[in-house]
Amino acid sequence: MLITSKTKFCNNPWGLTVREAELLWLLTEFSRDDVGARIGIGHSAFAMALHRAKTKVGAKTATAAVVEFDRWWQGAKGGVRVAVLNRMEIELFETVEPSGAAQL
């Protein structure tokens, strides 16, 4: 999937890198497994990138970070599109150590 407005990701209020912002954006649309494959990173790298993004956004959970990012991305006009299934997958993913030691 091509994202044509990567420059808009650079202007996010949290100082997320384009890759971190792209990760949060993709999590609003696709499952965790699909996102890892789409941006070409493995389980451990995905966990670390998600943790960094969550920390920068200032959210307690990755789900909250995705929701907050989506609110910003939508510009408060379209609402939050995060699917319930994606939220559950993200919450399950948060139980995995960033090192990738634990498995789902």
XYZ file of N, CA and C in Angstrom:
312
model
N 0.846 -1.188 0.000
C 0.000 0.000 0.000
C 0.884 1.241 0.000
N 0.631 2.135 -0.898
C 1.376 3.376 -0.972
C 0.686 4.462 -0.172
N 1.443 5.148 0.621
C 0.906 6.289 1.349
C 1.479 7.527 0.684
N 0.612 8.322 0.121
C 1.073 9.445 -0.697
C 1.373 10.694 0.115
N 0.903 10.760 1.351
C 1.084 11.998 2.109
C 2.024 11.792 3.292
N 3.180 11.167 3.055
C 4.140 10.947 4.133
C 4.623 12.264 4.725
N 4.640 13.327 3.932
C 5.070 14.611 4.479
C 4.108 15.089 5.555
N 2.840 14.729 5.433
C 1.892 15.114 6.472
C 2.214 14.382 7.781
N 2.696 13.152 7.671
C 3.089 12.414 8.871
C 4.230 13.120 9.594
N 5.100 13.806 8.849
C 6.236 14.500 9.458
C 5.785 15.667 10.338
N 4.624 16.186 10.089
C 4.131 17.350 10.822
C 3.247 16.978 12.004
N 3.400 15.778 12.541
C 2.567 15.359 13.660
C 3.006 16.075 14.938
N 2.093 16.261 15.893
C 2.404 17.048 17.088
C 3.302 16.347 18.111
N 3.639 15.090 17.899
C 4.409 14.329 18.895
C 5.858 14.111 18.491
N 6.230 14.520 17.308
C 7.588 14.291 16.846
C 7.855 12.847 16.440
N 6.799 12.150 16.036
C 6.961 10.775 15.559
C 7.729 10.770 14.248
N 8.560 9.761 14.062
C 9.199 9.602 12.762
C 8.123 9.183 11.762
N 8.451 9.275 10.495
C 7.493 8.867 9.470
C 7.128 7.396 9.660
N 8.098 6.557 9.977
C 7.839 5.124 10.157
C 6.917 4.873 11.351
N 7.151 5.581 12.477
C 6.289 5.420 13.655
C 4.875 5.904 13.359
N 4.768 7.044 12.680
C 3.451 7.564 12.329
C 2.742 6.637 11.352
N 3.493 6.110 10.402
C 2.918 5.185 9.432
C 2.422 3.917 10.144
N 3.176 3.464 11.124
C 2.782 2.294 11.907
C 1.449 2.541 12.608
N 1.311 3.677 13.274
C 0.053 3.983 13.962
C -1.089 4.134 12.963
N -0.811 4.779 11.832
C -1.859 4.952 10.819
C -2.323 3.605 10.282
N -1.367 2.730 9.974
C -1.725 1.416 9.443
C -2.520 0.602 10.455
N -2.241 0.780 11.745
C -2.990 0.050 12.768
C -4.447 0.497 12.862
N -4.767 1.660 12.294
C -6.174 2.067 12.251
C -6.921 1.333 11.146
N -6.177 0.755 10.209
C -6.780 0.135 9.037
C -6.649 -1.379 8.972
N -5.550 -1.911 9.500
C -5.224 -3.315 9.284
C -4.866 -4.004 10.590
N -4.848 -5.320 10.557
C -4.461 -6.090 11.737
C -2.960 -5.948 11.977
N -2.532 -6.288 13.170
C -1.130 -6.197 13.558
C -0.241 -6.998 12.608
N -0.644 -8.213 12.288
C 0.168 -9.056 11.406
C 0.287 -8.454 10.012
N -0.804 -7.905 9.496
C -0.770 -7.269 8.177
C 0.149 -6.056 8.167
N 0.123 -5.282 9.253
C 0.939 -4.068 9.316
C 2.415 -4.417 9.292
N 2.827 -5.411 10.085
C 4.222 -5.811 10.099
C 4.707 -6.207 8.716
N 3.877 -6.939 8.001
C 4.235 -7.367 6.653
C 4.272 -6.185 5.688
N 3.339 -5.259 5.828
C 3.264 -4.117 4.907
C 4.464 -3.194 5.016
N 4.960 -2.984 6.243
C 6.100 -2.083 6.383
C 7.414 -2.843 6.481
N 7.336 -4.155 6.387
C 8.533 -4.976 6.278
C 9.386 -5.054 7.523
N 8.761 -5.130 8.693
C 9.549 -5.303 9.915
C 9.064 -6.542 10.656
N 9.973 -7.148 11.373
C 9.660 -8.349 12.125
C 8.995 -8.048 13.454
N 8.700 -9.111 14.183
C 7.975 -9.035 15.441
C 8.661 -8.124 16.463
N 9.943 -8.312 16.672
C 10.680 -7.551 17.668
C 10.774 -6.071 17.294
N 11.103 -5.801 16.033
C 11.191 -4.409 15.564
C 9.833 -3.723 15.637
N 8.772 -4.484 15.341
C 7.417 -3.937 15.418
C 7.107 -3.533 16.859
N 7.429 -4.410 17.806
C 7.165 -4.128 19.222
C 7.928 -2.893 19.678
N 9.181 -2.777 19.274
C 9.987 -1.623 19.680
C 9.444 -0.330 19.056
N 9.091 -0.372 17.768
C 8.558 0.823 17.105
C 7.232 1.238 17.731
N 6.392 0.264 18.045
C 5.105 0.572 18.671
C 5.317 1.158 20.063
N 6.261 0.624 20.808
C 6.559 1.151 22.143
C 7.060 2.591 22.055
N 7.975 2.866 21.113
C 8.479 4.237 20.942
C 7.354 5.196 20.569
N 6.505 4.783 19.648
C 5.389 5.634 19.223
C 4.453 5.902 20.389
N 4.139 4.863 21.151
C 3.254 5.006 22.315
C 3.850 5.994 23.311
N 5.146 5.881 23.562
C 5.824 6.765 24.509
C 5.791 8.210 24.025
N 6.074 8.427 22.746
C 6.075 9.786 22.198
C 4.698 10.427 22.245
N 3.659 9.627 21.997
C 2.296 10.153 22.028
C 1.887 10.442 23.472
N 2.527 9.769 24.420
C 2.206 9.971 25.831
C 1.022 9.142 26.284
N 0.765 8.058 25.589
C -0.368 7.190 25.915
C 0.098 6.051 26.818
N -0.831 5.556 27.637
C -0.504 4.438 28.521
C -0.515 3.115 27.782
N -1.282 3.032 26.717
C -1.358 1.795 25.937
C -1.180 2.123 24.457
N -0.808 1.108 23.697
C -0.678 1.304 22.257
C -2.035 1.602 21.635
N -3.085 0.984 22.175
C -4.430 1.251 21.661
C -4.763 2.734 21.803
N -4.474 3.295 22.974
C -4.737 4.718 23.197
C -3.902 5.575 22.248
N -2.674 5.160 21.971
C -1.829 5.901 21.031
C -2.417 5.882 19.627
N -2.911 4.716 19.210
C -3.519 4.601 17.878
C -4.765 5.473 17.790
N -5.590 5.441 18.830
C -6.811 6.251 18.841
C -6.460 7.742 18.806
N -5.496 8.149 19.613
C -5.084 9.555 19.639
C -4.514 9.981 18.281
N -3.696 9.120 17.685
C -3.147 9.426 16.364
C -4.260 9.551 15.343
N -5.235 8.655 15.402
C -6.328 8.699 14.436
C -7.166 9.964 14.606
N -7.356 10.400 15.826
C -8.084 11.666 16.052
C -7.350 12.821 15.378
N -6.040 12.850 15.555
C -5.260 13.906 14.910
C -5.334 13.768 13.399
N -5.144 12.546 12.906
C -5.123 12.307 11.453
C -6.452 12.691 10.820
N -7.555 12.382 11.449
C -8.879 12.675 10.919
C -9.253 14.148 11.072
N -8.508 14.880 11.855
C -8.769 16.305 12.012
C -10.095 16.591 12.686
N -10.525 15.690 13.579
C -11.756 15.848 14.366
C -13.017 15.955 13.518
N -12.951 15.519 12.258
C -14.149 15.619 11.428
C -14.757 14.258 11.104
N -13.926 13.234 11.050
C -14.452 11.941 10.645
C -14.613 10.944 11.771
N -14.234 11.305 12.981
C -14.317 10.350 14.076
C -13.158 9.369 14.050
N -13.186 8.462 14.981
C -12.125 7.472 15.100
C -12.563 6.190 14.422
N -11.735 5.685 13.512
C -12.107 4.542 12.693
C -11.510 3.222 13.179
N -10.833 3.218 14.299
C -10.137 2.009 14.734
C -11.140 0.897 15.000
N -10.952 -0.209 14.319
C -11.873 -1.338 14.462
C -11.670 -2.016 15.812
N -12.745 -2.556 16.359
C -12.677 -3.252 17.639
C -11.685 -4.408 17.563
N -11.678 -5.125 16.464
C -10.749 -6.238 16.298
C -9.312 -5.743 16.385
N -9.008 -4.639 15.736
C -7.647 -4.107 15.811
C -7.297 -3.728 17.242
N -8.227 -3.132 17.977
C -7.951 -2.779 19.370
C -7.601 -4.016 20.180
N -8.363 -5.081 19.992
C -8.101 -6.303 20.740
C -6.729 -6.861 20.369
N -6.381 -6.847 19.106
C -5.085 -7.356 18.674
C -3.947 -6.507 19.228
N -4.130 -5.199 19.251
C -3.092 -4.317 19.785
C -2.926 -4.582 21.281
N -4.042 -4.690 22.003
C -3.959 -4.941 23.433
C -3.275 -6.270 23.715
N -3.563 -7.287 22.924
C -2.877 -8.568 23.086
C -1.392 -8.406 22.790
N -1.080 -7.613 21.790
C 0.308 -7.423 21.395
C 1.106 -6.728 22.485
N 0.463 -5.860 23.253
C 1.162 -5.139 24.313
C 1.664 -6.061 25.413
N 1.108 -7.258 25.507
C 1.572 -8.201 26.523
C 2.885 -8.855 26.114
N 3.307 -8.638 24.883
C 4.546 -9.214 24.371
C 5.704 -8.284 24.727
N 6.792 -8.854 25.208
C 7.982 -8.071 25.532
C 8.544 -7.446 24.255
N 9.033 -6.196 24.331
C 9.632 -5.589 23.142
C 10.783 -6.401 22.559
N 11.441 -7.197 23.368
C 12.548 -8.000 22.860
C 12.059 -9.144 21.983
N 10.759 -9.417 22.035
C 10.199 -10.503 21.256
C 10.322 -11.839 21.968
N 10.709 -11.815 23.245
C 10.917 -13.058 23.989
C 9.613 -13.811 24.207
N 8.550 -13.075 24.475
C 7.259 -13.732 24.691
C 6.557 -13.887 23.349
N 5.778 -14.889 23.213
C 5.043 -15.128 21.971
C 3.553 -15.131 22.260
N 2.768 -14.677 21.285
C 1.314 -14.723 21.429
C 0.812 -16.127 21.288
